[in-house]
Short mmCIF file of C-alpha atoms in Angstrom, two decimals:
data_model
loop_
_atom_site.label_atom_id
_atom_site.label_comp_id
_atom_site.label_asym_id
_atom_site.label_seq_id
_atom_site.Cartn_x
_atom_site.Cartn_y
_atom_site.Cartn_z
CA UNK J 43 110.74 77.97 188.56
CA UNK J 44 110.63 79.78 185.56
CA UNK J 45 114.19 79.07 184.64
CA UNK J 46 114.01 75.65 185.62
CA UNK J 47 111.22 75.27 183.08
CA UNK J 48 113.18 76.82 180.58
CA UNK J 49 115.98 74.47 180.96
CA UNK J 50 113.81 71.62 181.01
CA UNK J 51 112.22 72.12 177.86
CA UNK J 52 115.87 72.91 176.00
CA UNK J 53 117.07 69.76 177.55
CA UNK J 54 113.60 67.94 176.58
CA UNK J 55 114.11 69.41 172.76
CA UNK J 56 117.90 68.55 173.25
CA UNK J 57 116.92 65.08 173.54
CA UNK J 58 114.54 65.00 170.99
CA UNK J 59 116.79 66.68 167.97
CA UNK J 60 119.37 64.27 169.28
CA UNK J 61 117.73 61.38 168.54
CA UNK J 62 117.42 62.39 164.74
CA UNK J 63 120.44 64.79 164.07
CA UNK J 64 122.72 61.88 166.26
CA UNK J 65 121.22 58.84 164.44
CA UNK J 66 121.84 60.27 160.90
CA UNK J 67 125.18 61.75 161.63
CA UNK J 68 126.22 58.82 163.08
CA UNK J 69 124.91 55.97 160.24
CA UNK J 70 126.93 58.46 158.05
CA UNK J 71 130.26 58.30 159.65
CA UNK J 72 129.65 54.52 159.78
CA UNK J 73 129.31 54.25 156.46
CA UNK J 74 132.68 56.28 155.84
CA UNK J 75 134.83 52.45 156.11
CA UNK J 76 131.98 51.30 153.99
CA UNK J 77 132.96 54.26 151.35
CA UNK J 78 136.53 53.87 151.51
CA UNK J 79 136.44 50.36 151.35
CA UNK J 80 134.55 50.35 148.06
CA UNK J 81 135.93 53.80 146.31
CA UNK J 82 139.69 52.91 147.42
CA UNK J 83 140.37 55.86 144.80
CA UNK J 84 140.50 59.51 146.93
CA UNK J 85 139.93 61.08 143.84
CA UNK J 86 136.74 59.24 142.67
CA UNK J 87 135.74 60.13 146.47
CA UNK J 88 136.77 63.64 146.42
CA UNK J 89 134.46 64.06 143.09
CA UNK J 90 131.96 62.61 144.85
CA UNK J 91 132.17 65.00 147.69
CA UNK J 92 132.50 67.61 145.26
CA UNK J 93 129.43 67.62 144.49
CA UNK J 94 127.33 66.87 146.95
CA UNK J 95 128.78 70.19 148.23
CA UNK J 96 127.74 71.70 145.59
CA UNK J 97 124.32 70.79 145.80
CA UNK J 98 124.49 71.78 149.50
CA UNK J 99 126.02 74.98 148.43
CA UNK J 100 122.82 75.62 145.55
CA UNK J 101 120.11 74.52 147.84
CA UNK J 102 119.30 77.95 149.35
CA UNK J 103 119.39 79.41 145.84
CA UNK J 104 116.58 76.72 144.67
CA UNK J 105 114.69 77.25 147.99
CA UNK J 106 115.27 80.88 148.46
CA UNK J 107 116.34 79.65 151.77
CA UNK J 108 112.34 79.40 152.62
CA UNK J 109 113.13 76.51 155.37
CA UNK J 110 113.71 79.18 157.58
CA UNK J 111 110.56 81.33 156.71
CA UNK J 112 108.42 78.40 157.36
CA UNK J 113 109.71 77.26 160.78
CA UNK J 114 109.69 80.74 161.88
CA UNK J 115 106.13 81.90 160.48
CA UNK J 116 104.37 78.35 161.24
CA UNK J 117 105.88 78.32 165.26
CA UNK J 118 104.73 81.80 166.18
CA UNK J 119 100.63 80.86 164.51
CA UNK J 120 98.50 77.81 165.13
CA UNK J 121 95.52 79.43 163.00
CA UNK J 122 94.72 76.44 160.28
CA UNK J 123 94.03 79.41 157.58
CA UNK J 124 97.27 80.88 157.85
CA UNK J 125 99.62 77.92 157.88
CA UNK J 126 97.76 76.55 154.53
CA UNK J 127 98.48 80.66 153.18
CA UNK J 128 102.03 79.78 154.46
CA UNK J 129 102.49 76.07 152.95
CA UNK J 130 100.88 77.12 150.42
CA UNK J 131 102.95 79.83 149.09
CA UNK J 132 106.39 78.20 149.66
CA UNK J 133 105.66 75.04 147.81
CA UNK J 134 104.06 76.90 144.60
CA UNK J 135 107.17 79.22 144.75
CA UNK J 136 109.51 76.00 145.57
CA UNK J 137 107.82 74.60 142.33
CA UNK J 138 108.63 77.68 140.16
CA UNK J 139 112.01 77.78 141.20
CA UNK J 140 112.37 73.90 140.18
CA UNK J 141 111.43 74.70 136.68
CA UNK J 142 114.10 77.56 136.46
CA UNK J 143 116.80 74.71 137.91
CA UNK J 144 115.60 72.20 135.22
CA UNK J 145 116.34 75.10 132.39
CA UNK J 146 119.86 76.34 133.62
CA UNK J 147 120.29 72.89 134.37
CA UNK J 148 119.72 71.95 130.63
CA UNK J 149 121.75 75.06 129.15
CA UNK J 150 124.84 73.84 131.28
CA UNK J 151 124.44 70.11 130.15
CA UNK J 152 124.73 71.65 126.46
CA UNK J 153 127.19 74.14 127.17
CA UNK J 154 129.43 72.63 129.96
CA UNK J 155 128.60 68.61 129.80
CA UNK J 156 130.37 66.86 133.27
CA UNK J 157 129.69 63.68 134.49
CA UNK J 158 126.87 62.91 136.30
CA UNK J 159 125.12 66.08 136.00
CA UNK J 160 121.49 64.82 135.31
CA UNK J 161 121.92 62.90 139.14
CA UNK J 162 123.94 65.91 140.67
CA UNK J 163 120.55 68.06 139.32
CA UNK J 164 118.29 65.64 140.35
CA UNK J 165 119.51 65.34 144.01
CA UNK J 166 119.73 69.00 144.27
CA UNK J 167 116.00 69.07 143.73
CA UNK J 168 115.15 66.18 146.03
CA UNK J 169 117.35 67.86 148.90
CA UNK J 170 115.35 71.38 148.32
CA UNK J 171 112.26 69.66 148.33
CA UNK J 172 112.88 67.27 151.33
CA UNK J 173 114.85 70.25 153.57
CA UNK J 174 111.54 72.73 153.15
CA UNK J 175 109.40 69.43 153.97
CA UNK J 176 111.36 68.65 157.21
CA UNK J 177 111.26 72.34 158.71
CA UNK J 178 107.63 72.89 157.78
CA UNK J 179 107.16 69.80 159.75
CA UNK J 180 109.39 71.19 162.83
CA UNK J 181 107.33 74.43 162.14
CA UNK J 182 103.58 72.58 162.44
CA UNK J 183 105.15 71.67 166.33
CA UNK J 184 105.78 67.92 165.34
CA UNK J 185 109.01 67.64 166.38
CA UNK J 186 109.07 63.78 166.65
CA UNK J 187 107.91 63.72 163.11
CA UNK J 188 110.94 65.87 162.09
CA UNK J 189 113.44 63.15 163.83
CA UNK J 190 111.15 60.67 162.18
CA UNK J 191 112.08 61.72 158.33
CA UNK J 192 115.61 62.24 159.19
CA UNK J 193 116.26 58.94 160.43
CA UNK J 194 114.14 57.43 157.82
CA UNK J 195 115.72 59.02 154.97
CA UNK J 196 119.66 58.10 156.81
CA UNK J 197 118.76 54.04 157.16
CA UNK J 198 117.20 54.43 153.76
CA UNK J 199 121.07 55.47 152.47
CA UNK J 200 122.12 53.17 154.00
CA UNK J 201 120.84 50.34 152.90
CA UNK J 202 120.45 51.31 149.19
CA UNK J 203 124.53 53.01 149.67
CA UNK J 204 125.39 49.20 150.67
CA UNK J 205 123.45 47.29 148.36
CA UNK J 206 124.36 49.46 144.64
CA UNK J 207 127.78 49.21 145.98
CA UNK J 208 128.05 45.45 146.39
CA UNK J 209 126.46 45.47 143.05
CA UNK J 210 129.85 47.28 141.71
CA UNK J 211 127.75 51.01 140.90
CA UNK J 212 130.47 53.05 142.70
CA UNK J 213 130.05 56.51 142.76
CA UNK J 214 126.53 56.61 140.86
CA UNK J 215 125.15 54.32 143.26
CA UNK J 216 126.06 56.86 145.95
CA UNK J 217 123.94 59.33 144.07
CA UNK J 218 120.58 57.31 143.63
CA UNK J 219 120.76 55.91 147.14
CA UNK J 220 120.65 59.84 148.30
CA UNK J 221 117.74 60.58 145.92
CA UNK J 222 115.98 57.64 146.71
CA UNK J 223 116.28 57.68 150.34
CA UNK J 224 114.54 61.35 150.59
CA UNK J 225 111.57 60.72 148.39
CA UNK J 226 110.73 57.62 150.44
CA UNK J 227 111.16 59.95 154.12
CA UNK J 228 109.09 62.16 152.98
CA UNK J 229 106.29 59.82 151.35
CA UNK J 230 106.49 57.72 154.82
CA UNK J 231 106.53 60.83 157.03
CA UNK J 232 103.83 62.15 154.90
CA UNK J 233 101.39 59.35 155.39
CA UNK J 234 101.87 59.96 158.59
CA UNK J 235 101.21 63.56 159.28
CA UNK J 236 99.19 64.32 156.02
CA UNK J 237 100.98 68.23 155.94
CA UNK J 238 100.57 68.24 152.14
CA UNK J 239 96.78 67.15 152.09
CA UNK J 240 95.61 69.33 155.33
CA UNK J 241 98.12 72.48 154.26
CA UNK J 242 99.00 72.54 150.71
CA UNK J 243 95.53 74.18 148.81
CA UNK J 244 96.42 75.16 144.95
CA UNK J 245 93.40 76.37 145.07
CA UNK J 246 93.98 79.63 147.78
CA UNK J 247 94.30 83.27 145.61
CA UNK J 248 95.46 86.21 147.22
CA UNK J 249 98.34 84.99 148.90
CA UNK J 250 101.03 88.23 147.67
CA UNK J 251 100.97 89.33 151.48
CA UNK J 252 101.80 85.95 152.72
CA UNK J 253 104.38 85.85 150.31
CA UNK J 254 106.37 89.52 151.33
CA UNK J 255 106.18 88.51 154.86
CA UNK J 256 108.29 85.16 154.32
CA UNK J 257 110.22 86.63 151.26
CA UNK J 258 110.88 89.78 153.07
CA UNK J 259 112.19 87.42 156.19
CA UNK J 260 113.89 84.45 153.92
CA UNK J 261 115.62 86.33 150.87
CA UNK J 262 118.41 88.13 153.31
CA UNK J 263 119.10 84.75 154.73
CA UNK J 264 120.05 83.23 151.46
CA UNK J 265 123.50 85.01 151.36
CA UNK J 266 123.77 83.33 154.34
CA UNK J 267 123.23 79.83 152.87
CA UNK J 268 125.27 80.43 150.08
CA UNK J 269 128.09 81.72 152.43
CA UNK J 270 128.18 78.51 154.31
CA UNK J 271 128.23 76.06 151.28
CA UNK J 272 130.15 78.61 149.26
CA UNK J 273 133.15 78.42 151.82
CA UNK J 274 133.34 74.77 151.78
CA UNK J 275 132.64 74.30 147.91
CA UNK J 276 135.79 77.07 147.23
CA UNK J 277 137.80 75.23 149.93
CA UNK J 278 137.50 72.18 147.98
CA UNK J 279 138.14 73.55 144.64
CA UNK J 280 141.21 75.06 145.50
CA UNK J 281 142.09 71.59 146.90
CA UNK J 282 141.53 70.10 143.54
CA UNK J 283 143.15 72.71 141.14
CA UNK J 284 146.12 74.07 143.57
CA UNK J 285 146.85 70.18 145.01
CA UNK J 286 145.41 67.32 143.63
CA UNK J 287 142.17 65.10 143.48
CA UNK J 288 143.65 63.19 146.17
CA UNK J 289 144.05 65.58 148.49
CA UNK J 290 140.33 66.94 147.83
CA UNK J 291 139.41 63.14 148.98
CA UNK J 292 141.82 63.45 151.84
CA UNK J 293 139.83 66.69 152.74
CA UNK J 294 136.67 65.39 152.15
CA UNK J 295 137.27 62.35 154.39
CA UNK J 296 138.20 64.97 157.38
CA UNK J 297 135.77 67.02 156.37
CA UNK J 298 133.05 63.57 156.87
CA UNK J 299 134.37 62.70 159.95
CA UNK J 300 134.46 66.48 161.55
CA UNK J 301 130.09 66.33 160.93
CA UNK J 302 129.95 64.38 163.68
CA UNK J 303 130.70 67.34 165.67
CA UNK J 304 129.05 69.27 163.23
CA UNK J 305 125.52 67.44 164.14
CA UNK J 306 126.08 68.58 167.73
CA UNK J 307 126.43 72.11 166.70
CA UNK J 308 123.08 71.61 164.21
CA UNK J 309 121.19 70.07 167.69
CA UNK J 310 121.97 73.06 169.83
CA UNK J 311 121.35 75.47 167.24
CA UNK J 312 117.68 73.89 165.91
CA UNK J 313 116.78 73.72 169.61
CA UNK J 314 118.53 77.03 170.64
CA UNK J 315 116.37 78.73 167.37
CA UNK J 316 113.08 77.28 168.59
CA UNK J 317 114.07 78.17 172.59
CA UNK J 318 115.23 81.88 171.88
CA UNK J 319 112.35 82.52 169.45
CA UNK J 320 109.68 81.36 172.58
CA UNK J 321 111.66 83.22 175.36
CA UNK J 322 112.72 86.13 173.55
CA UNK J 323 110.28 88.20 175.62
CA UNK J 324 111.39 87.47 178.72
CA UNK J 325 112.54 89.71 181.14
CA UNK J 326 115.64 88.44 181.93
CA UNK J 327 116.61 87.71 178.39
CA UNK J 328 120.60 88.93 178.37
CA UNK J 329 121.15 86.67 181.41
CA UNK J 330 119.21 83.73 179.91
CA UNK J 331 120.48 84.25 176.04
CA UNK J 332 124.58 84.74 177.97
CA UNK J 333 123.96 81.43 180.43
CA UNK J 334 122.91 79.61 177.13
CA UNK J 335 126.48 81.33 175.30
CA UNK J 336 129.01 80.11 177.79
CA UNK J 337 127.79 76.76 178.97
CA UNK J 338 127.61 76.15 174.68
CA UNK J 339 131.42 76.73 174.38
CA UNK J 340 132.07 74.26 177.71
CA UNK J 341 130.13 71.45 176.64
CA UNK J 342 131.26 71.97 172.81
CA UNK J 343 135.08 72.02 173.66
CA UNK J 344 134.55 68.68 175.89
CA UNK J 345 133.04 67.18 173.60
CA UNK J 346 135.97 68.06 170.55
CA UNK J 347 138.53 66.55 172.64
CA UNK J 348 137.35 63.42 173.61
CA UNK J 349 135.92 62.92 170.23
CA UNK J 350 138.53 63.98 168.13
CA UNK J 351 140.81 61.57 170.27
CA UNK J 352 138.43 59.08 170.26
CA UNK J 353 138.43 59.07 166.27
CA UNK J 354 141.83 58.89 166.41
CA UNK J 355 142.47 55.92 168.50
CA UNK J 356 139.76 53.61 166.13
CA UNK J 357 141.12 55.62 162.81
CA UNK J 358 143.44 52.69 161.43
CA UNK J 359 141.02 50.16 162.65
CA UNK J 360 138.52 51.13 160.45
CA UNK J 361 139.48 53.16 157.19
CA UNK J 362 141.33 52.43 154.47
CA UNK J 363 145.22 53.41 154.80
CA UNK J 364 145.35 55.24 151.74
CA UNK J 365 143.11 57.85 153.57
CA UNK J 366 145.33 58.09 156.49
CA UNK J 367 146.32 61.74 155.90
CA UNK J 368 142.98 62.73 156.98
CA UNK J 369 143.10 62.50 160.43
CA UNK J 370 145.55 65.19 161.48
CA UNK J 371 143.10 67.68 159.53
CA UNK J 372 140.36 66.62 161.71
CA UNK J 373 140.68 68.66 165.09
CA UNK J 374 141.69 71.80 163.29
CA UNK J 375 138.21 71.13 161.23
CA UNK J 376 136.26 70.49 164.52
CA UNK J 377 137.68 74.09 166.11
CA UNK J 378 136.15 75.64 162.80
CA UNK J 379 133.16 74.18 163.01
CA UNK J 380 132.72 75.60 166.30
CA UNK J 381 133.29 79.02 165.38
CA UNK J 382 130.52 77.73 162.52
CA UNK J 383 127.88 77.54 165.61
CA UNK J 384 128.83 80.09 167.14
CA UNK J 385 128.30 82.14 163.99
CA UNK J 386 125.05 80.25 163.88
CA UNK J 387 123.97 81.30 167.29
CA UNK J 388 124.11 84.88 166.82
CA UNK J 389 122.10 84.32 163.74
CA UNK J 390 119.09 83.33 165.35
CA UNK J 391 119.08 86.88 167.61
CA UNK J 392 118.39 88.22 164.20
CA UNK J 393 115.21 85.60 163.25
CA UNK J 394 113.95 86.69 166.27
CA UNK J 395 114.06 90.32 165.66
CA UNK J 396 112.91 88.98 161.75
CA UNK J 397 116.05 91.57 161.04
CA UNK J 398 117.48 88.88 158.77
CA UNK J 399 118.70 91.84 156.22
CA UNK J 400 121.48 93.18 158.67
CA UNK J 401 123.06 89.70 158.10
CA UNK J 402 124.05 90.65 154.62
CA UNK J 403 127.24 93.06 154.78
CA UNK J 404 129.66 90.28 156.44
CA UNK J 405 128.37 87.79 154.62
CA UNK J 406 128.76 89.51 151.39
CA UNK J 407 132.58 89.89 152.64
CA UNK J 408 133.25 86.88 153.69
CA UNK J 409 133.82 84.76 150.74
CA UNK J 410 136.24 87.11 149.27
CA UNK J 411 137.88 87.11 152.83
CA UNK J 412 138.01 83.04 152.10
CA UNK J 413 139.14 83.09 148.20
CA UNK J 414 141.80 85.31 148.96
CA UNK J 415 143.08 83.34 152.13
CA UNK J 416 143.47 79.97 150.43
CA UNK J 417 144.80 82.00 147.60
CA UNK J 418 147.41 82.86 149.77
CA UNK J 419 148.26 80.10 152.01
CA UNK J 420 147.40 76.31 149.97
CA UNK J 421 150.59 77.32 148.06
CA UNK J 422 152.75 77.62 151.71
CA UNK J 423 150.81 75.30 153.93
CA UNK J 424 148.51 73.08 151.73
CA UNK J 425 145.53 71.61 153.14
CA UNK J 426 146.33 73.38 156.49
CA UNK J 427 145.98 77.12 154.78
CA UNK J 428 142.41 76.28 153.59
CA UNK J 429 141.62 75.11 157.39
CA UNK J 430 142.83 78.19 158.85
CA UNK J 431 140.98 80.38 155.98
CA UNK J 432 137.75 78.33 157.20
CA UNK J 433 138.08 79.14 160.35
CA UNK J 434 139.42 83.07 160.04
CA UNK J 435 136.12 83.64 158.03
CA UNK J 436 134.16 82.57 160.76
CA UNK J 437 135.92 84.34 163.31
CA UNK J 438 135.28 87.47 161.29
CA UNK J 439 131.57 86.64 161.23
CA UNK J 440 131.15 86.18 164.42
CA UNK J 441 133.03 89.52 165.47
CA UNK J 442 130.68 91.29 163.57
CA UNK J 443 127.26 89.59 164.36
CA UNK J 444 128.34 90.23 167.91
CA UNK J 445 129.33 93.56 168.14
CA UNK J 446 125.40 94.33 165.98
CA UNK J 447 123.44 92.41 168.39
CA UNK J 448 124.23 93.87 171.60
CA UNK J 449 121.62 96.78 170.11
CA UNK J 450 119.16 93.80 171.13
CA UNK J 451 120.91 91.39 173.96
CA UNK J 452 123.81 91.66 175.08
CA UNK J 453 125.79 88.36 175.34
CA UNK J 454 128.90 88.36 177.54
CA UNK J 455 131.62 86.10 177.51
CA UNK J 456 132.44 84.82 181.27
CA UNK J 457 135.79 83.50 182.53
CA UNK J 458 135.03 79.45 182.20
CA UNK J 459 134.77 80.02 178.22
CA UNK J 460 137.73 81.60 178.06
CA UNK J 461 139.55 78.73 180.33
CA UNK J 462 137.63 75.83 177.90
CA UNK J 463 138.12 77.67 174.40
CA UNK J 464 142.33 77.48 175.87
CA UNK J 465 142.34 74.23 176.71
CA UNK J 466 140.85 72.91 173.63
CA UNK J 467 143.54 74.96 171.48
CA UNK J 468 146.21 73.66 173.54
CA UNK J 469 144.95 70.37 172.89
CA UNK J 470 145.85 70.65 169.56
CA UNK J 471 149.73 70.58 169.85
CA UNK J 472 149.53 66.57 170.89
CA UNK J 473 146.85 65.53 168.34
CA UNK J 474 148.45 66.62 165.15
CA UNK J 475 152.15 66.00 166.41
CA UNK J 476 152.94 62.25 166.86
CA UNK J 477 152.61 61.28 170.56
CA UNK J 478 152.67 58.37 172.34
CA UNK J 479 149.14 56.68 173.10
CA UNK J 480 149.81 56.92 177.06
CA UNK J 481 150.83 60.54 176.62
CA UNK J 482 147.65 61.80 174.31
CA UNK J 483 145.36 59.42 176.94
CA UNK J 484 146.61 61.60 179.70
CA UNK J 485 146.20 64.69 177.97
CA UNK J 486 142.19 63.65 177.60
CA UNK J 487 141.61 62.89 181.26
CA UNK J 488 143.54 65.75 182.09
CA UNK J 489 141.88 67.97 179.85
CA UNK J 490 138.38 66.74 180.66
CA UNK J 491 138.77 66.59 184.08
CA UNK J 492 139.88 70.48 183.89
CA UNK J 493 136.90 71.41 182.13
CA UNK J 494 134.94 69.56 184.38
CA UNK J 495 136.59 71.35 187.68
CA UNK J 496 136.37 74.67 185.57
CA UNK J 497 132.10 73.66 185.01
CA UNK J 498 131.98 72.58 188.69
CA UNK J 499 133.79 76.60 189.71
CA UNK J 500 130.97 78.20 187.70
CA UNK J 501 128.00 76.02 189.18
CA UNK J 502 129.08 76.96 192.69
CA UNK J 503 129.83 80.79 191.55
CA UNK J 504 126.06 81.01 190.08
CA UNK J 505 124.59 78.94 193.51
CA UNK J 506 126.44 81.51 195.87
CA UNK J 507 125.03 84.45 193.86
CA UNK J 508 121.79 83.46 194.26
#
């Protein structure tokens, strides 16, 4: 029964994430034609893209990656005292750390000038501000109200993206739309759930203990944070000063249409961190944490193939051809951003043991792993050679998380995963070689229907054993 339960309330939080990580994901890859359509230029795109990965990249530095602290301190308390100590702190120390943006800001704009800087800066803040908002919401147990500001704050960029681009903005209009659109989730969210009035008291001294508890848990995560946005901000730039401008758009456009499987990865890992943090107790914790492993890497590889094939067959229907390169980059990407998750996964073992600071050593490696990989192989393989350096640093990150955590669980690999993760490499040979439609059609069913007979081996294997 117990396990049952367990599964239940995954699937129910499943659902739920799904709704608002699905919704904005997917009003984002619609508005990819819109993008191209308007920006017919890959490298006013790609400088676009540019920086919005930087700002993803800076985020954790201007938050001090306190999202995390304040899901994981507000879940585990429901004393009204203690999440106002908790609120409180973050947002007087977000504040702080907005001030010390504004001033480097400023000494750049004087020192290095670029274009758009004063909107780059000003969405950076927004993001930190609306990112800590949304998890301290998730943290507070109001999980609807989480979806609620995402999908909010996705039709809201929408519709402003749309409208300042009919209006002939380009690439700035791109910019305020994303500002705008998160100041008006959180405002209409905030109405809602009144967090800042009922949590955030100015007014509450004493609050240095408070303050090493979520430091002491956050701080080691920010390497982390940095890692991620660091390896796609240095794949880009050696895009744009080893290739061209064009090819950082071609990238970027991949890059785009590989979040889709991205989002799936966020959903299992936002429901996966709030699951594992609740059952970490249990008694039967290496079989539960291993069950959770393996049928991840089925259901992730199923759903790569059909979608990168999918995305294929409606490619030329819907983008622009000058961005046509893009798509033979895209199931390479969506392998790497599995080996992202996975990363991810093992990541939460440590939030639960709040042993965030024995992230730190690979992560501190693993850029210069990534730097020196595209140094090596964008000269001999282009935009391929920063693909495969994306994905080697991940598979080094994941070695090493793994091999640490079995001090705590110990997550094993079964034979299914090992069938699923072949497969879905195999499948690669047909999508980026040009085959006939009939042939890469039969190559899906056949590939989904072995993963399915492979899911259906384990399911009777588990029943038997019990």
């Amino acid at each position: 029964m117990a396990n049952d339960s367990r599964s239940k309330k995954m699937a129910r939080d499943f659902l739920v994430y799904s709704v608002g990580i699905i919704g904005s994901k997917l009003m984002t890859f619609l508005l990819l034609p819109v993008y191209t359509h308007f920006i017919s230029d890959p490298a006013e795109y790609g400088y676009f893209d540019l920086c919005l990965t930087a700002c993803f990249m800076l985020m954790p530095l201007v938050t001090l990656q306190m999202r995390d602290g304040a899901f994981r301190f507000l879940l585990e308390t429901e004393d009204a005292d203690k999440r106002s100590r908790i609120v409180t702190y973050i947002n007087k120390t977000l504040f702080i750390s907005t001030l010390v943006t504004l001033l480097a800001a400023g000494a750049m704009w004087i020192l290095y000038p670029k274009p758009y800087l004063g909107y780059v800066v000003a969405l950076l803040i927004v993001m930190s501000f609306y990112d800590v908002y949304a998890q301290t919401v998730r943290g507070l147990g109001n999980n609807r109200s989480f979806v609620m500001v995402s999908l909010i704050c996705s039709f809201a960029i929408a519709l402003f993206s749309v409208a300042f681009l009919l209006m002939g903005m380009g690439i700035l209009g791109l910019f305020i739309a994303n500002i705008l659109a998160r100041i008006i989730a959180v405002v209409a969210v905030d109405v809602r759930e009144k967090v800042v009035a009922r949590y955030f008291k100015p007014s509450l001294k004493d609050l240095n203990q408070t303050g090493k508890e979520i430091l002491r848990f956050s701080l080691p995560l920010l390497p982390a944070g940095i890692c991620w946005w660091f390896i796609g901000f240095s794949n880009r730039y050696f895009i744009t000063e080893n290739l061209s401008l064009h090819d950082s758009g071609i990238y970027g456009l991949a890059s785009r249409l590989a979040t889709v499987v991205q989002a799936i990865a966020t959903i299992f890992l936002q429901t996966w961190q709030e699951n594992a943090i609740q059952q970490y107790n249990s008694n039967d914790r290496n079989r539960f944490f291993s069950k959770v492993f393996n049928g991840y890497i089925v259901a992730f590889t199923l759903v790569i193939i059909l979608y990168a094939f999918g995305a294929k067959l409606v490619f030329p229907i819907l983008f622009n051809a000058n961005y046509s390169e893009s798509m033979v980059y895209l199931y390479p990407l969506c392998i790497a951003t599995m080996f992202f998750a996975l990363a991810g996964y093992f990541e939460i073992i440590y939030q639960c043991e709040k042993q965030t600071r024995r992230l730190l050593l690979p992560l501190i490696i693993a850029p210069f792993i990534n730097v020196a990989l595209n140094y090596v192989l964008i000269g001999p393989m282009g935009i391929y050679g920063v693909v495969i350096s994306y994905a080697v640093n991940y598979i080094f990150i994941i070695t090493c998380r793994w091999i640490d955590t079995t001090q705590w669980v110990k997550v094993r690999i079964n034979l299914a995963s090992l069938l699923a993760f072949a497969i879905m490499v195999i499948g690669a040979i047909p999508f980026v070689i040009s085959t006939p439609l009939l042939v890469e059609i039969a190559i899906v069913v056949l590939s989904v229907a072995s993963l399915l007979a492979i899911k259906d081996v384990r399911e009777l294997i588990m029943r038997k054993n019990r």
